[in-house]
Amino acid sequence: MRRSRLILPSAATALLLVPLLGVTTSAAHDRDHSDDRGHSRHHDRDRDDFEIDRLKVVASGLDNPRGLAVARDGDVFVALSGRGNDAATAGMTEAETTAAGLPCFIGPEGLTCLGDTGAIGKLDDHRHRRDPATAVRTVVDGLPSLAAPGGGGAIGVTDVSFDHRGRLFTTIGLGGDPELRETVLAGEEVAEHLATVNWVNLRRGTVHEIADLGDFEAETNLHPFAPDTNPYSLVSGRHGHLVTDAGANTLLHVSRRGEIEAQYVFQDELVTVPPAAGGDGTAQLPAQAVPNSVVRGPDGAYYIGQLTGFPFAPGAATVWRWVPGSDPEVYADGFTHIIDLAFTEDGDLLVLQIARDSLLNAFGPAGDWTGALFLVPKGEPDEKHELFVDDEGNPLTDETGGPLLFAPAGLAVDDDHVYLSNKGIVPRGGEILRFEIDD
């Protein structure tokens, strides 16, 4: 993602490394809301077929929550990207971190520090009246986490997925050149887990590397720019794992033995430059795809979502449908900065956007991290219905007036329940929402 770094943080690393771009911990903490709002609203200004119901915050106080997965018994697991290095407190300078002997470096996004605050959590969603602040129990800790001092927008554990035997697997990101692990982070044992796919031993609370996607990117660099890797999403199954590397712009297959094979390389596409980037409505620039989500559909095909890189044009993100042995085909498009996908029990596709408008508005002074969730009805890819909006089509807000969806980052479905990780760039302030969709 080097091209976008000439102007803004790279899309792959900006995907979830935003602490230096005006996102403050206090801003998201102040936007807390009650544990059970019971919203039941219409969510399309022309149609009233889909409604959010029984909305509840089931977990809070999380460190940059990202991907979610549901086990066979209904337990929900969450990838927690952590909060960087706890010794690197908000406001510290490079000189101060150096004097303190902390593993910090100046990256494309500024001062970045490595810590071991990444984790995988398990949601206790079975007890009534459970306190959201204590609802997630850590099942694996001590995993790598990269963040600016203060811990916002960390890159660490990015996703979790169960295979056909009920075994849990995880991706751990990096958001940069894999060489970082052998240069500026050399000697830091936890750095060895960056840019990897791992099996999670839940009994012992440990992870075991299956494949090093960083090494694969360093050796192949299939997208024609400098090496950049950020394993971000995976689907585990009988024959291994399908992984999207948002930094490398690739769809990869990892066998059960750890053998890595590229399935597809997403090429740049011309997009219209938005006004926030100086566009006049006609100018175009090539944008990188940044594939960052993958899910297996009810038809057996795989569906892939993309964030899109600079100039962060609204409406430029696509959901691709991919069948092994063929090239991906457009399934649904016109989205903005997709961050995750999931299918409902009825076969409808849920498309989660980390930002409702251009990320330039999120990175800018306004700090607008209003997210969005769309429903694409089964068999109707040209239709999409926005949820979490009122009768006039405006985003739902909490009692402070802030957006109810603030930088959402992950989805999972269990029967009638939808789980959504919210405030996904916030240390100690992330949430998991649970709700139902009525039609």
Coordinates of C-alpha atoms in Angstrom, one line a residue:
M1 CA 0.0 0.0 0.0
R2 CA 2.9 2.4 -0.7
R3 CA 1.1 4.6 -3.2
S4 CA -1.5 5.9 -0.7
R5 CA 1.3 6.6 1.8
L6 CA 2.4 9.5 -0.3
I7 CA -0.7 11.3 0.9
L8 CA -2.4 9.5 3.7
P9 CA -1.8 6.4 5.7
S10 CA -1.9 3.3 3.6
A11 CA -5.3 1.8 3.2
A12 CA -4.1 -1.6 4.5
T13 CA -2.6 -0.1 7.7
A14 CA -5.1 2.8 7.9
L15 CA -7.6 0.0 7.9
L16 CA -7.1 -0.3 11.6
L17 CA -4.1 1.8 12.6
V18 CA -5.6 5.2 13.1
P19 CA -4.5 6.5 16.5
L20 CA -2.5 9.3 15.0
L21 CA -5.4 10.6 12.9
G22 CA -7.4 12.3 15.5
V23 CA -9.3 9.4 17.0
T24 CA -9.2 9.8 20.8
T25 CA -10.0 7.2 23.4
S26 CA -12.2 9.7 25.3
A27 CA -14.3 10.6 22.2
A28 CA -15.5 7.0 21.9
H29 CA -15.8 6.4 25.6
D30 CA -18.0 9.5 25.9
R31 CA -20.4 7.9 23.3
D32 CA -21.4 5.1 25.6
H33 CA -25.1 4.1 25.6
S34 CA -27.5 2.0 27.7
D35 CA -27.3 -1.7 27.7
D36 CA -30.7 -2.4 26.2
R37 CA -32.4 0.2 24.0
G38 CA -35.0 -2.2 22.4
H39 CA -34.9 -0.2 19.1
S40 CA -37.5 -1.4 16.5
R41 CA -37.2 1.0 13.7
H42 CA -37.8 1.0 9.9
H43 CA -34.5 1.2 8.1
D44 CA -35.3 2.1 4.5
R45 CA -36.9 5.4 3.6
D46 CA -38.9 3.7 0.8
R47 CA -39.6 0.3 2.3
D48 CA -40.2 -0.9 5.8
D49 CA -39.4 -4.6 5.4
F50 CA -36.5 -4.8 7.7
E51 CA -36.3 -3.7 11.3
I52 CA -33.6 -3.9 14.0
D53 CA -35.1 -5.4 17.2
R54 CA -33.9 -6.3 20.7
L55 CA -30.7 -4.3 20.3
K56 CA -28.4 -4.7 23.3
V57 CA -24.8 -4.0 24.3
V58 CA -23.7 -7.4 25.6
A59 CA -20.0 -6.5 26.1
S60 CA -18.1 -3.3 26.7
G61 CA -14.6 -2.1 27.7
L62 CA -12.9 -4.2 25.0
D63 CA -9.5 -3.4 23.4
N64 CA -10.0 -2.7 19.7
P65 CA -12.5 -5.6 19.0
R66 CA -12.5 -7.0 15.5
G67 CA -13.6 -10.3 13.9
L68 CA -16.2 -12.5 15.6
A69 CA -17.0 -16.3 15.3
V70 CA -19.7 -18.5 16.8
A71 CA -18.9 -22.0 18.0
R72 CA -21.1 -25.0 17.6
D73 CA -22.5 -24.5 21.1
G74 CA -23.4 -20.9 20.5
D75 CA -20.4 -19.4 22.3
V76 CA -19.1 -16.2 20.6
F77 CA -15.4 -15.5 20.3
V78 CA -13.9 -12.1 19.5
A79 CA -10.5 -11.1 18.1
L80 CA -9.0 -8.3 20.3
S81 CA -6.3 -6.3 18.6
G82 CA -5.1 -5.0 21.9
R83 CA -3.8 -1.6 22.9
G84 CA -0.1 -1.7 21.8
N85 CA 2.4 -1.3 24.6
D86 CA 1.0 -0.3 28.0
A87 CA 4.2 1.4 28.9
A88 CA 3.8 3.8 25.9
T89 CA 1.3 6.2 27.3
A90 CA -0.7 8.7 25.3
G91 CA 1.4 11.8 24.3
M92 CA 4.8 10.1 24.6
T93 CA 7.4 11.2 22.0
E94 CA 9.9 9.1 20.1
A95 CA 12.7 10.3 22.4
E96 CA 10.7 9.3 25.5
T97 CA 9.9 5.8 24.2
T98 CA 13.6 5.4 23.2
A99 CA 14.8 6.5 26.7
A100 CA 12.3 4.0 28.2
G101 CA 13.7 1.2 26.0
L102 CA 10.4 0.5 24.4
P103 CA 10.1 -1.3 21.0
C104 CA 8.8 1.7 19.1
F105 CA 9.5 3.0 15.6
I106 CA 8.4 5.7 13.3
G107 CA 6.2 4.1 10.7
P108 CA 4.0 5.6 7.9
E109 CA 1.4 6.5 10.5
G110 CA 3.8 7.9 13.0
L111 CA 5.1 6.6 16.3
T112 CA 4.1 3.0 16.7
C113 CA 4.9 0.7 19.6
L114 CA 4.8 -3.1 19.9
G115 CA 3.3 -4.8 23.0
D116 CA 1.7 -8.1 24.0
T117 CA -1.8 -6.8 24.8
G118 CA -3.5 -8.7 21.9
A119 CA -6.0 -11.4 22.9
I120 CA -8.9 -13.6 22.0
G121 CA -12.0 -13.4 24.1
K122 CA -15.1 -15.5 24.8
L123 CA -18.4 -13.8 25.3
D124 CA -20.6 -15.0 28.2
D125 CA -23.9 -14.3 26.6
H126 CA -26.0 -16.9 28.4
R127 CA -26.6 -15.4 31.8
H128 CA -29.4 -12.9 32.2
R129 CA -28.4 -9.4 33.5
R130 CA -24.7 -10.0 32.8
D131 CA -22.6 -6.9 33.3
P132 CA -21.3 -6.0 29.8
A133 CA -18.0 -4.8 31.4
T134 CA -17.2 -8.4 32.5
A135 CA -19.0 -10.3 29.8
V136 CA -15.9 -11.2 27.8
R137 CA -13.4 -13.7 29.3
T138 CA -9.9 -13.8 27.9
V139 CA -9.1 -17.3 26.6
V140 CA -5.7 -16.4 25.0
D141 CA -3.5 -13.4 25.9
G142 CA 0.0 -12.2 25.4
L143 CA -0.5 -11.8 21.6
P144 CA 1.2 -9.0 19.6
S145 CA -0.4 -5.6 19.3
L146 CA 0.9 -2.5 17.4
A147 CA -0.4 0.9 18.2
A148 CA 0.5 4.5 18.9
P149 CA 1.1 5.5 22.5
G150 CA -2.3 5.3 24.1
G151 CA -3.4 2.2 22.2
G152 CA -6.0 3.5 19.7
G153 CA -6.5 1.8 16.3
A154 CA -4.2 -1.2 17.2
I155 CA -3.2 -3.8 14.7
G156 CA -3.0 -7.3 16.2
V157 CA -5.4 -10.2 16.3
T158 CA -7.8 -9.5 13.4
D159 CA -10.1 -12.4 13.0
V160 CA -11.2 -15.8 14.3
S161 CA -12.9 -18.8 12.6
F162 CA -13.9 -22.3 13.4
D163 CA -13.3 -25.2 11.1
H164 CA -15.6 -28.2 10.4
R165 CA -14.2 -30.0 13.5
G166 CA -14.9 -27.1 15.8
R167 CA -11.2 -26.0 16.1
L168 CA -10.5 -22.3 16.3
F169 CA -8.1 -20.4 14.1
T170 CA -6.9 -16.8 14.0
T171 CA -5.2 -14.3 11.8
I172 CA -2.7 -11.8 13.3
G173 CA -2.0 -8.7 11.2
L174 CA 1.0 -6.4 10.6
G175 CA 0.1 -3.6 8.3
G176 CA 3.5 -3.1 6.8
D177 CA 6.6 -4.6 5.3
P178 CA 7.3 -8.0 6.8
E179 CA 10.9 -7.0 7.1
L180 CA 9.9 -5.0 10.1
R181 CA 9.9 -8.2 12.1
E182 CA 13.6 -8.7 11.4
T183 CA 14.8 -5.1 11.6
V184 CA 13.2 -2.6 14.0
L185 CA 11.4 -5.3 15.9
A186 CA 14.2 -7.8 15.9
G187 CA 14.6 -9.5 19.3
E188 CA 11.0 -9.0 20.3
E189 CA 9.7 -12.5 20.7
V190 CA 6.1 -11.5 20.3
A191 CA 6.8 -9.9 16.9
E192 CA 7.3 -13.4 15.4
H193 CA 3.5 -13.9 15.5
L194 CA 2.8 -10.8 13.3
A195 CA 1.4 -11.6 9.8
T196 CA 0.6 -15.2 10.6
V197 CA -2.3 -17.8 10.6
N198 CA -2.5 -19.8 13.8
W199 CA -4.4 -22.6 15.5
V200 CA -5.8 -21.7 18.9
N201 CA -5.4 -24.2 21.7
L202 CA -8.3 -23.2 23.9
R203 CA -7.4 -25.7 26.6
R204 CA -3.9 -24.3 27.1
G205 CA -4.6 -20.7 26.1
T206 CA -1.9 -20.7 23.4
V207 CA -1.6 -20.2 19.6
H208 CA 0.5 -22.3 17.2
E209 CA 1.6 -21.0 13.9
I210 CA 0.3 -22.7 10.8
A211 CA 1.6 -20.3 8.1
D212 CA 3.7 -17.2 7.9
L213 CA 2.0 -14.9 5.4
G214 CA 4.7 -12.3 6.0
D215 CA 7.4 -14.6 4.6
F216 CA 5.1 -15.4 1.6
E217 CA 4.6 -11.7 0.8
A218 CA 8.4 -11.0 1.1
E219 CA 9.1 -13.8 -1.3
T220 CA 6.4 -13.2 -3.8
N221 CA 5.1 -9.6 -3.6
L222 CA 2.4 -10.4 -6.1
H223 CA 0.8 -6.9 -6.1
P224 CA 3.3 -4.6 -8.0
F225 CA 4.4 -2.4 -5.2
A226 CA 6.7 -2.6 -2.2
P227 CA 6.0 -5.6 0.2
D228 CA 3.0 -5.0 2.5
T229 CA 1.1 -7.6 4.5
N230 CA -1.9 -7.5 6.8
P231 CA -3.8 -10.8 7.1
Y232 CA -7.2 -9.6 8.1
S233 CA -9.9 -12.2 7.6
L234 CA -10.2 -16.0 7.3
V235 CA -12.6 -18.8 6.7
S236 CA -11.5 -22.2 8.1
G237 CA -12.8 -25.4 6.7
R238 CA -12.1 -29.1 5.8
H239 CA -9.3 -28.3 3.4
G240 CA -7.6 -25.5 5.1
H241 CA -8.1 -21.8 5.3
L242 CA -9.0 -19.0 2.9
V243 CA -7.4 -15.7 3.9
T244 CA -7.6 -12.2 2.7
D245 CA -4.4 -10.2 3.0
A246 CA -5.5 -6.6 2.9
G247 CA -1.9 -5.3 2.6
A248 CA -0.9 -7.6 -0.2
N249 CA -4.2 -7.3 -2.0
T250 CA -4.4 -11.0 -2.3
L251 CA -6.8 -13.9 -1.7
L252 CA -4.7 -16.8 -0.3
H253 CA -5.3 -20.5 0.5
V254 CA -3.5 -22.0 3.4
S255 CA -3.5 -25.8 3.5
R256 CA -3.8 -27.8 6.7
R257 CA 0.0 -28.3 6.4
G258 CA 0.6 -24.6 6.1
E259 CA 1.3 -24.4 2.4
I260 CA 0.3 -21.1 1.0
E261 CA -1.1 -20.6 -2.5
A262 CA -2.3 -17.4 -4.1
Q263 CA -5.8 -17.7 -5.4
Y264 CA -6.3 -14.2 -6.8
V265 CA -4.5 -10.8 -6.8
F266 CA -6.9 -7.8 -6.7
Q267 CA -5.8 -5.1 -9.1
D268 CA -6.2 -1.3 -8.8
E269 CA -9.3 0.3 -10.2
L270 CA -10.0 3.8 -11.3
V271 CA -12.3 5.7 -8.8
T272 CA -13.6 9.2 -8.8
V273 CA -11.7 11.5 -6.5
P274 CA -14.0 12.8 -3.8
P275 CA -14.1 16.6 -2.9
A276 CA -12.3 15.9 0.4
A277 CA -9.3 14.8 -1.7
G278 CA -9.5 17.8 -4.1
G279 CA -11.7 16.1 -6.7
D280 CA -14.0 18.0 -9.0
G281 CA -16.4 15.2 -9.7
T282 CA -14.6 14.1 -12.9
A283 CA -11.0 13.4 -11.9
Q284 CA -10.1 9.8 -11.3
L285 CA -7.2 8.0 -9.6
P286 CA -6.3 4.3 -9.3
A287 CA -7.2 2.9 -5.9
Q288 CA -6.0 -0.4 -4.4
A289 CA -8.7 -2.9 -3.6
V290 CA -7.7 -3.8 0.0
P291 CA -9.7 -7.1 0.4
N292 CA -10.3 -7.4 4.0
S293 CA -13.3 -9.8 4.6
V294 CA -14.3 -13.2 3.4
V295 CA -17.2 -15.4 4.3
R296 CA -18.6 -18.7 2.9
G297 CA -22.1 -18.2 1.5
P298 CA -25.0 -20.6 1.7
D299 CA -24.5 -21.5 -1.9
G300 CA -20.9 -22.8 -1.2
A301 CA -19.2 -19.9 -2.9
Y302 CA -17.0 -17.4 -1.1
Y303 CA -17.9 -13.7 -0.8
I304 CA -15.1 -11.1 -0.4
G305 CA -15.5 -7.5 0.7
Q306 CA -13.0 -4.7 0.1
L307 CA -12.1 -1.5 1.9
T308 CA -10.6 0.4 -1.1
G309 CA -7.6 2.6 -0.8
F310 CA -6.8 6.2 -1.4
P311 CA -8.5 8.4 -2.5
F312 CA -11.1 6.6 -0.4
A313 CA -14.0 7.2 -2.8
P314 CA -17.5 6.7 -1.5
G315 CA -19.5 4.0 -3.2
A316 CA -16.3 2.3 -4.7
A317 CA -16.3 -0.9 -2.6
T318 CA -17.5 -4.2 -4.0
V319 CA -18.7 -7.5 -2.7
W320 CA -17.1 -10.2 -4.9
R321 CA -18.4 -13.8 -5.4
W322 CA -15.6 -16.4 -5.8
V323 CA -15.8 -20.0 -6.7
P324 CA -12.5 -21.9 -6.5
G325 CA -10.9 -22.3 -9.8
S326 CA -12.3 -19.1 -11.3
D327 CA -11.9 -15.4 -11.0
P328 CA -14.0 -13.4 -8.6
E329 CA -17.2 -11.8 -10.1
V330 CA -19.0 -8.8 -8.9
Y331 CA -22.0 -9.8 -6.7
A332 CA -23.0 -6.4 -5.2
D333 CA -21.4 -3.0 -5.4
G334 CA -21.8 0.6 -4.5
F335 CA -20.6 0.2 -0.9
T336 CA -18.2 2.4 1.0
H337 CA -15.2 0.9 3.0
I338 CA -16.5 -2.6 3.7
I339 CA -15.0 -4.1 6.9
D340 CA -16.9 -7.4 7.3
L341 CA -19.6 -9.7 5.8
A342 CA -22.0 -12.3 7.2
F343 CA -25.0 -14.2 6.0
T344 CA -28.3 -14.4 8.0
E345 CA -30.2 -17.7 8.5
D346 CA -32.5 -16.6 5.7
G347 CA -29.6 -16.3 3.3
D348 CA -29.5 -12.5 3.2
L349 CA -26.1 -10.8 3.0
L350 CA -25.0 -8.4 5.7
V351 CA -22.4 -5.8 4.6
L352 CA -20.7 -3.8 7.4
Q353 CA -18.9 -0.5 6.6
I354 CA -16.3 0.9 9.0
A355 CA -17.3 4.3 7.7
R356 CA -20.6 5.5 6.2
D357 CA -18.8 8.2 4.1
S358 CA -15.2 8.6 2.9
L359 CA -12.5 7.7 5.3
L360 CA -11.1 11.1 4.6
N361 CA -13.9 12.5 6.8
A362 CA -12.9 10.0 9.5
F363 CA -9.2 10.9 9.3
G364 CA -9.9 14.6 9.1
P365 CA -10.7 17.2 11.8
A366 CA -14.4 16.1 12.0
G367 CA -13.3 12.6 13.0
D368 CA -16.6 11.2 11.6
W369 CA -16.4 7.4 12.2
T370 CA -20.1 6.8 11.7
G371 CA -20.4 3.3 10.5
A372 CA -23.2 1.6 8.5
L373 CA -24.8 -1.9 8.1
F374 CA -26.6 -2.9 4.9
L375 CA -28.8 -5.9 4.1
V376 CA -28.7 -7.4 0.6
P377 CA -31.8 -9.7 0.2
K378 CA -31.1 -13.2 -0.9
G379 CA -31.1 -13.4 -4.7
E380 CA -31.4 -9.7 -5.1
P381 CA -27.9 -8.3 -5.2
D382 CA -29.0 -5.0 -6.8
E383 CA -31.0 -4.2 -3.7
K384 CA -29.6 -3.0 -0.4
H385 CA -31.3 -1.7 2.7
E386 CA -29.5 0.3 5.3
L387 CA -30.1 -0.7 8.9
F388 CA -29.4 1.4 12.0
V389 CA -31.1 4.5 10.4
D390 CA -34.3 6.2 11.4
D391 CA -37.4 6.7 9.3
E392 CA -35.7 9.6 7.5
G393 CA -32.6 7.6 6.6
N394 CA -30.4 9.3 9.2
P395 CA -28.0 7.2 11.3
L396 CA -29.2 6.2 14.7
T397 CA -27.5 8.1 17.6
D398 CA -26.9 7.3 21.2
E399 CA -28.0 9.5 24.1
T400 CA -24.9 11.8 23.7
G401 CA -25.8 12.5 20.1
G402 CA -22.9 10.5 18.7
P403 CA -23.3 7.7 16.1
L404 CA -24.7 4.4 17.5
L405 CA -22.3 2.6 15.1
F406 CA -18.9 4.1 15.7
A407 CA -16.1 2.4 13.6
P408 CA -17.8 -1.0 13.6
A409 CA -15.4 -3.8 12.8
G410 CA -16.9 -7.3 12.8
L411 CA -20.0 -9.5 12.3
A412 CA -21.2 -12.9 13.2
V413 CA -24.7 -14.6 13.0
D414 CA -26.1 -17.2 15.3
D415 CA -29.7 -18.3 14.4
D416 CA -31.8 -15.1 14.8
H417 CA -29.0 -13.2 16.7
V418 CA -26.5 -10.9 14.9
Y419 CA -23.4 -9.9 16.8
L420 CA -21.5 -6.8 15.8
S421 CA -18.2 -5.5 17.2
N422 CA -18.4 -1.8 17.7
K423 CA -15.9 1.0 18.5
G424 CA -13.4 -1.3 16.9
I425 CA -10.6 1.3 17.0
V426 CA -10.9 2.1 20.7
P427 CA -8.8 0.7 23.5
R428 CA -10.8 -0.2 26.7
G429 CA -13.9 1.1 25.0
G430 CA -14.9 -1.4 22.3
E431 CA -18.3 -3.1 22.4
I432 CA -20.2 -6.1 21.1
L433 CA -23.8 -5.4 20.1
R434 CA -26.4 -8.1 19.8
F435 CA -29.7 -7.7 17.9
E436 CA -32.2 -9.3 15.6
I437 CA -33.5 -8.4 12.2
D438 CA -37.2 -8.6 11.6
D439 CA -38.7 -8.7 8.1

